[in-house]
PDB file of C-alpha atoms in Angstrom:
ATOM      1  CA  UNK A  13      99.787  63.434 204.746  1.00 43.00           C
ATOM      2  CA  UNK A  14      96.430  65.054 205.505  1.00 46.00           C
ATOM      3  CA  UNK A  15      93.090  63.414 204.759  1.00 52.00           C
ATOM      4  CA  UNK A  16      90.376  65.717 203.439  1.00 60.00           C
ATOM      5  CA  UNK A  17      86.636  65.170 203.723  1.00 77.00           C
ATOM      6  CA  UNK A  18      86.004  65.224 199.967  1.00 84.00           C
ATOM      7  CA  UNK A  19      82.730  63.835 198.635  1.00 89.00           C
ATOM      8  CA  UNK A  20      81.524  63.294 195.088  1.00 92.00           C
ATOM      9  CA  UNK A  21      78.312  65.138 194.238  1.00 93.00           C
ATOM     10  CA  UNK A  22      76.314  64.190 191.134  1.00 95.00           C
ATOM     11  CA  UNK A  23      73.698  66.414 189.485  1.00 95.00           C
ATOM     12  CA  UNK A  24      71.358  64.652 187.047  1.00 95.00           C
ATOM     13  CA  UNK A  25      69.698  66.638 184.241  1.00 96.00           C
ATOM     14  CA  UNK A  26      67.012  65.602 181.781  1.00 93.00           C
ATOM     15  CA  UNK A  27      67.888  67.844 178.830  1.00 93.00           C
ATOM     16  CA  UNK A  28      71.109  68.832 177.064  1.00 92.00           C
ATOM     17  CA  UNK A  29      70.136  72.516 177.017  1.00 94.00           C
ATOM     18  CA  UNK A  30      69.629  72.440 180.793  1.00 94.00           C
ATOM     19  CA  UNK A  31      72.998  70.723 181.130  1.00 95.00           C
ATOM     20  CA  UNK A  32      74.778  73.399 179.082  1.00 95.00           C
ATOM     21  CA  UNK A  33      73.158  76.192 181.084  1.00 95.00           C
ATOM     22  CA  UNK A  34      74.131  74.454 184.329  1.00 95.00           C
ATOM     23  CA  UNK A  35      77.738  73.944 183.224  1.00 95.00           C
ATOM     24  CA  UNK A  36      78.064  77.606 182.250  1.00 95.00           C
ATOM     25  CA  UNK A  37      76.473  78.741 185.523  1.00 95.00           C
ATOM     26  CA  UNK A  38      78.623  76.444 187.667  1.00 95.00           C
ATOM     27  CA  UNK A  39      81.833  77.472 185.903  1.00 95.00           C
ATOM     28  CA  UNK A  40      80.855  81.140 186.218  1.00 94.00           C
ATOM     29  CA  UNK A  41      80.759  80.626 190.007  1.00 93.00           C
ATOM     30  CA  UNK A  42      84.336  79.317 189.907  1.00 92.00           C
ATOM     31  CA  UNK A  43      83.444  75.711 190.721  1.00 93.00           C
ATOM     32  CA  UNK A  44      85.541  73.014 189.050  1.00 93.00           C
ATOM     33  CA  UNK A  45      83.560  70.337 187.232  1.00 94.00           C
ATOM     34  CA  UNK A  46      85.385  67.011 187.291  1.00 92.00           C
ATOM     35  CA  UNK A  47      83.360  65.090 184.706  1.00 93.00           C
ATOM     36  CA  UNK A  48      80.199  65.231 182.616  1.00 95.00           C
ATOM     37  CA  UNK A  49      78.441  62.075 181.406  1.00 95.00           C
ATOM     38  CA  UNK A  50      76.079  62.311 178.411  1.00 94.00           C
ATOM     39  CA  UNK A  51      74.249  59.735 176.263  1.00 94.00           C
ATOM     40  CA  UNK A  52      75.374  61.516 173.076  1.00 94.00           C
ATOM     41  CA  UNK A  53      77.844  64.261 172.105  1.00 93.00           C
ATOM     42  CA  UNK A  54      76.563  67.682 173.173  1.00 94.00           C
ATOM     43  CA  UNK A  55      77.546  70.495 170.832  1.00 94.00           C
ATOM     44  CA  UNK A  56      79.402  73.237 172.705  1.00 93.00           C
ATOM     45  CA  UNK A  57      79.959  71.246 175.897  1.00 94.00           C
ATOM     46  CA  UNK A  58      83.724  71.134 175.422  1.00 91.00           C
ATOM     47  CA  UNK A  59      83.883  74.924 175.194  1.00 92.00           C
ATOM     48  CA  UNK A  60      81.507  75.358 178.133  1.00 93.00           C
ATOM     49  CA  UNK A  61      83.754  73.095 180.225  1.00 93.00           C
ATOM     50  CA  UNK A  62      86.852  75.011 179.109  1.00 91.00           C
ATOM     51  CA  UNK A  63      88.540  71.944 177.625  1.00 90.00           C
ATOM     52  CA  UNK A  64      91.577  72.371 175.401  1.00 90.00           C
ATOM     53  CA  UNK A  65      91.578  71.161 171.801  1.00 87.00           C
ATOM     54  CA  UNK A  66      92.428  67.490 171.655  1.00 85.00           C
ATOM     55  CA  UNK A  67      95.635  66.375 169.937  1.00 88.00           C
ATOM     56  CA  UNK A  68      94.115  63.121 168.767  1.00 88.00           C
ATOM     57  CA  UNK A  69      93.688  64.567 165.260  1.00 90.00           C
ATOM     58  CA  UNK A  70      97.473  65.038 165.095  1.00 94.00           C
ATOM     59  CA  UNK A  71      97.876  61.331 165.741  1.00 94.00           C
ATOM     60  CA  UNK A  72      95.381  60.571 162.957  1.00 95.00           C
ATOM     61  CA  UNK A  73      97.583  62.548 160.557  1.00 97.00           C
ATOM     62  CA  UNK A  74     100.713  60.628 161.592  1.00 97.00           C
ATOM     63  CA  UNK A  75      98.911  57.298 161.333  1.00 97.00           C
ATOM     64  CA  UNK A  76      97.774  58.254 157.823  1.00 97.00           C
ATOM     65  CA  UNK A  77     101.302  59.318 156.874  1.00 97.00           C
ATOM     66  CA  UNK A  78     102.553  55.962 158.164  1.00 98.00           C
ATOM     67  CA  UNK A  79      99.965  54.203 155.963  1.00 97.00           C
ATOM     68  CA  UNK A  80     101.041  56.193 152.895  1.00 96.00           C
ATOM     69  CA  UNK A  81     104.709  55.409 153.580  1.00 96.00           C
ATOM     70  CA  UNK A  82     103.922  51.739 154.121  1.00 96.00           C
ATOM     71  CA  UNK A  83     101.955  51.582 150.848  1.00 94.00           C
ATOM     72  CA  UNK A  84     104.748  53.319 148.933  1.00 93.00           C
ATOM     73  CA  UNK A  85     107.391  50.972 150.274  1.00 93.00           C
ATOM     74  CA  UNK A  86     105.173  47.943 149.740  1.00 92.00           C
ATOM     75  CA  UNK A  87     104.366  48.791 146.112  1.00 88.00           C
ATOM     76  CA  UNK A  88     108.011  49.614 145.336  1.00 87.00           C
ATOM     77  CA  UNK A  89     109.252  46.375 146.903  1.00 89.00           C
ATOM     78  CA  UNK A  90     106.645  44.146 145.286  1.00 85.00           C
ATOM     79  CA  UNK A  91     106.497  45.705 141.794  1.00 80.00           C
ATOM     80  CA  UNK A  92     110.083  46.891 141.272  1.00 76.00           C
ATOM     81  CA  UNK A  93     112.447  45.021 143.531  1.00 76.00           C
ATOM     82  CA  UNK A  94     111.077  41.620 144.476  1.00 77.00           C
ATOM     83  CA  UNK A  95     108.870  40.581 141.568  1.00 77.00           C
ATOM     84  CA  UNK A  96     109.286  43.025 138.689  1.00 70.00           C
ATOM     85  CA  UNK A  97     107.004  42.156 135.785  1.00 71.00           C
ATOM     86  CA  UNK A  98     106.731  43.229 132.169  1.00 70.00           C
ATOM     87  CA  UNK A  99     103.004  44.044 131.930  1.00 69.00           C
ATOM     88  CA  UNK A 100     101.710  44.813 128.420  1.00 69.00           C
ATOM     89  CA  UNK A 101     105.207  45.463 127.133  1.00 66.00           C
ATOM     90  CA  UNK A 102     105.769  48.201 129.703  1.00 65.00           C
ATOM     91  CA  UNK A 103     108.608  47.245 132.056  1.00 64.00           C
ATOM     92  CA  UNK A 104     108.685  48.607 135.637  1.00 67.00           C
ATOM     93  CA  UNK A 105     112.036  50.363 135.730  1.00 68.00           C
ATOM     94  CA  UNK A 106     111.171  52.764 138.538  1.00 74.00           C
ATOM     95  CA  UNK A 107     108.488  53.272 141.114  1.00 75.00           C
ATOM     96  CA  UNK A 108     108.043  56.945 140.155  1.00 76.00           C
ATOM     97  CA  UNK A 109     107.065  56.129 136.584  1.00 76.00           C
ATOM     98  CA  UNK A 110     104.415  53.668 137.746  1.00 76.00           C
ATOM     99  CA  UNK A 111     103.208  55.554 140.831  1.00 81.00           C
ATOM    100  CA  UNK A 112      99.876  56.672 139.289  1.00 83.00           C
ATOM    101  CA  UNK A 113      98.855  53.011 139.154  1.00 81.00           C
ATOM    102  CA  UNK A 114      99.500  52.730 142.893  1.00 85.00           C
ATOM    103  CA  UNK A 115      97.492  55.769 144.062  1.00 91.00           C
ATOM    104  CA  UNK A 116      94.447  53.679 144.932  1.00 92.00           C
ATOM    105  CA  UNK A 117      96.590  51.271 146.981  1.00 92.00           C
ATOM    106  CA  UNK A 118      98.261  54.189 148.773  1.00 94.00           C
ATOM    107  CA  UNK A 119      94.903  55.800 149.521  1.00 96.00           C
ATOM    108  CA  UNK A 120      93.401  52.576 150.864  1.00 97.00           C
ATOM    109  CA  UNK A 121      96.362  51.838 153.130  1.00 96.00           C
ATOM    110  CA  UNK A 122      96.392  55.450 154.374  1.00 97.00           C
ATOM    111  CA  UNK A 123      92.748  55.205 155.425  1.00 97.00           C
ATOM    112  CA  UNK A 124      93.186  51.674 156.782  1.00 97.00           C
ATOM    113  CA  UNK A 125      96.140  52.593 159.034  1.00 97.00           C
ATOM    114  CA  UNK A 126      94.624  55.866 160.217  1.00 97.00           C
ATOM    115  CA  UNK A 127      91.276  54.261 161.076  1.00 97.00           C
ATOM    116  CA  UNK A 128      92.612  51.152 162.791  1.00 97.00           C
ATOM    117  CA  UNK A 129      95.348  52.881 164.785  1.00 97.00           C
ATOM    118  CA  UNK A 130      92.846  55.555 165.844  1.00 96.00           C
ATOM    119  CA  UNK A 131      90.558  52.842 167.213  1.00 94.00           C
ATOM    120  CA  UNK A 132      93.381  51.486 169.369  1.00 93.00           C
ATOM    121  CA  UNK A 133      94.483  54.977 170.415  1.00 93.00           C
ATOM    122  CA  UNK A 134      90.930  55.902 171.440  1.00 91.00           C
ATOM    123  CA  UNK A 135      90.449  52.714 173.443  1.00 90.00           C
ATOM    124  CA  UNK A 136      93.794  53.019 175.242  1.00 89.00           C
ATOM    125  CA  UNK A 137      93.420  56.765 175.869  1.00 88.00           C
ATOM    126  CA  UNK A 138      89.962  56.282 177.415  1.00 85.00           C
ATOM    127  CA  UNK A 139      91.031  53.139 179.298  1.00 86.00           C
ATOM    128  CA  UNK A 140      88.378  51.053 177.546  1.00 86.00           C
ATOM    129  CA  UNK A 141      90.514  47.980 177.091  1.00 82.00           C
ATOM    130  CA  UNK A 142      89.012  44.477 177.490  1.00 83.00           C
ATOM    131  CA  UNK A 143      88.123  43.740 181.106  1.00 84.00           C
ATOM    132  CA  UNK A 144      88.050  47.401 182.181  1.00 83.00           C
ATOM    133  CA  UNK A 145      85.349  48.263 184.694  1.00 84.00           C
ATOM    134  CA  UNK A 146      82.654  50.748 183.702  1.00 80.00           C
ATOM    135  CA  UNK A 147      83.246  54.212 185.157  1.00 83.00           C
ATOM    136  CA  UNK A 148      79.744  55.501 184.573  1.00 85.00           C
ATOM    137  CA  UNK A 149      78.206  56.389 187.962  1.00 90.00           C
ATOM    138  CA  UNK A 150      74.592  56.257 186.719  1.00 89.00           C
ATOM    139  CA  UNK A 151      73.428  53.884 183.958  1.00 89.00           C
ATOM    140  CA  UNK A 152      70.659  56.306 182.956  1.00 91.00           C
ATOM    141  CA  UNK A 153      73.312  58.501 181.305  1.00 90.00           C
ATOM    142  CA  UNK A 154      73.626  55.888 178.571  1.00 89.00           C
ATOM    143  CA  UNK A 155      69.949  56.347 177.721  1.00 92.00           C
ATOM    144  CA  UNK A 156      68.460  59.819 178.230  1.00 92.00           C
ATOM    145  CA  UNK A 157      69.990  61.610 181.249  1.00 94.00           C
ATOM    146  CA  UNK A 158      72.955  63.951 181.686  1.00 96.00           C
ATOM    147  CA  UNK A 159      75.191  63.952 184.763  1.00 96.00           C
ATOM    148  CA  UNK A 160      77.676  66.442 186.206  1.00 96.00           C
ATOM    149  CA  UNK A 161      80.269  65.187 188.708  1.00 95.00           C
ATOM    150  CA  UNK A 162      81.924  67.528 191.212  1.00 94.00           C
ATOM    151  CA  UNK A 163      84.360  66.561 193.976  1.00 91.00           C
ATOM    152  CA  UNK A 164      84.091  68.889 196.942  1.00 89.00           C
ATOM    153  CA  UNK A 165      84.365  69.252 200.700  1.00 86.00           C
ATOM    154  CA  UNK A 166      81.469  71.755 200.749  1.00 88.00           C
ATOM    155  CA  UNK A 167      78.658  69.352 199.876  1.00 89.00           C
ATOM    156  CA  UNK A 168      75.750  71.634 200.844  1.00 91.00           C
ATOM    157  CA  UNK A 169      76.945  74.449 198.594  1.00 93.00           C
ATOM    158  CA  UNK A 170      77.245  72.140 195.584  1.00 93.00           C
ATOM    159  CA  UNK A 171      73.851  70.558 196.283  1.00 93.00           C
ATOM    160  CA  UNK A 172      72.283  74.017 196.326  1.00 93.00           C
ATOM    161  CA  UNK A 173      74.059  74.954 193.096  1.00 94.00           C
ATOM    162  CA  UNK A 174      72.709  71.831 191.399  1.00 95.00           C
ATOM    163  CA  UNK A 175      69.181  72.526 192.642  1.00 94.00           C
ATOM    164  CA  UNK A 176      69.393  76.182 191.498  1.00 93.00           C
ATOM    165  CA  UNK A 177      70.565  75.123 188.024  1.00 94.00           C
ATOM    166  CA  UNK A 178      67.623  72.759 187.534  1.00 92.00           C
ATOM    167  CA  UNK A 179      69.000  69.325 188.395  1.00 93.00           C
ATOM    168  CA  UNK A 180      66.305  66.661 188.497  1.00 93.00           C
ATOM    169  CA  UNK A 181      68.230  64.706 191.084  1.00 93.00           C
ATOM    170  CA  UNK A 182      71.263  65.346 193.292  1.00 93.00           C
ATOM    171  CA  UNK A 183      73.265  62.441 194.714  1.00 91.00           C
ATOM    172  CA  UNK A 184      76.140  62.539 197.174  1.00 91.00           C
ATOM    173  CA  UNK A 185      78.357  59.486 197.151  1.00 86.00           C
ATOM    174  CA  UNK A 186      78.711  58.016 200.615  1.00 63.00           C
ATOM    175  CA  UNK A 187      76.115  60.025 202.599  1.00 46.00           C
ATOM    176  CA  UNK A 188      72.573  59.312 203.853  1.00 33.00           C
ATOM    177  CA  UNK A 189      69.229  60.130 202.221  1.00 34.00           C
ATOM    178  CA  UNK A 190      67.995  63.741 202.415  1.00 34.00           C
ATOM    179  CA  UNK A 191      64.353  64.784 202.002  1.00 36.00           C
ATOM    180  CA  UNK A 192      63.454  65.909 198.462  1.00 41.00           C
ATOM    181  CA  UNK A 193      63.170  69.634 197.811  1.00 42.00           C
ATOM    182  CA  UNK A 194      60.120  71.298 196.246  1.00 41.00           C
ATOM    183  CA  UNK A 195      60.885  70.668 192.556  1.00 41.00           C
ATOM    184  CA  UNK A 196      63.934  68.444 192.645  1.00 42.00           C
ATOM    185  CA  UNK A 197      64.579  65.044 194.095  1.00 45.00           C
ATOM    186  CA  UNK A 198      67.662  65.084 196.328  1.00 45.00           C
ATOM    187  CA  UNK A 199      68.821  61.642 197.340  1.00 46.00           C
ATOM    188  CA  UNK A 200      71.963  60.295 198.839  1.00 45.00           C
ATOM    189  CA  UNK A 201      73.574  56.965 197.974  1.00 46.00           C
TER     190      UNK A 201
END
């Protein structure tokens, strides 16, 4: 097993347009971007990063279908099988004849199941369960800054790329402080 000298280099940007330009420029140079942290969703960032379409919407459909099925079975069991009632002289002989009365229940349970199961799916998929440690390397990205993370063995090249693309600050995890450049602050943590 060989040990490589891989460092994590962070480039901090102050504007989402600058971030998008930097991502496109970095990807054009063939450099792999490991992660991007933003305070809000940036339109077009997923395409600029070359991410595939997420399949989470497929799960939302199945969760909704489960909710519809659950509502159908629940209304049939309650109104036809378990506690059939003669309401207004109209007996409930079959679920199909009375289904229009249950559309609102089916809709509500469809939305309820899809929404609640999607919450759990999102939290589990992003490892945001209770007690999970924060993975955000810079707390300013929750306010007004944008951060690109690149793992590399060629630290100097990546630092230069960040500076060329307009990074306000470049940080290398695990190294010592470097003097700031002309327009950009380069610091090491």
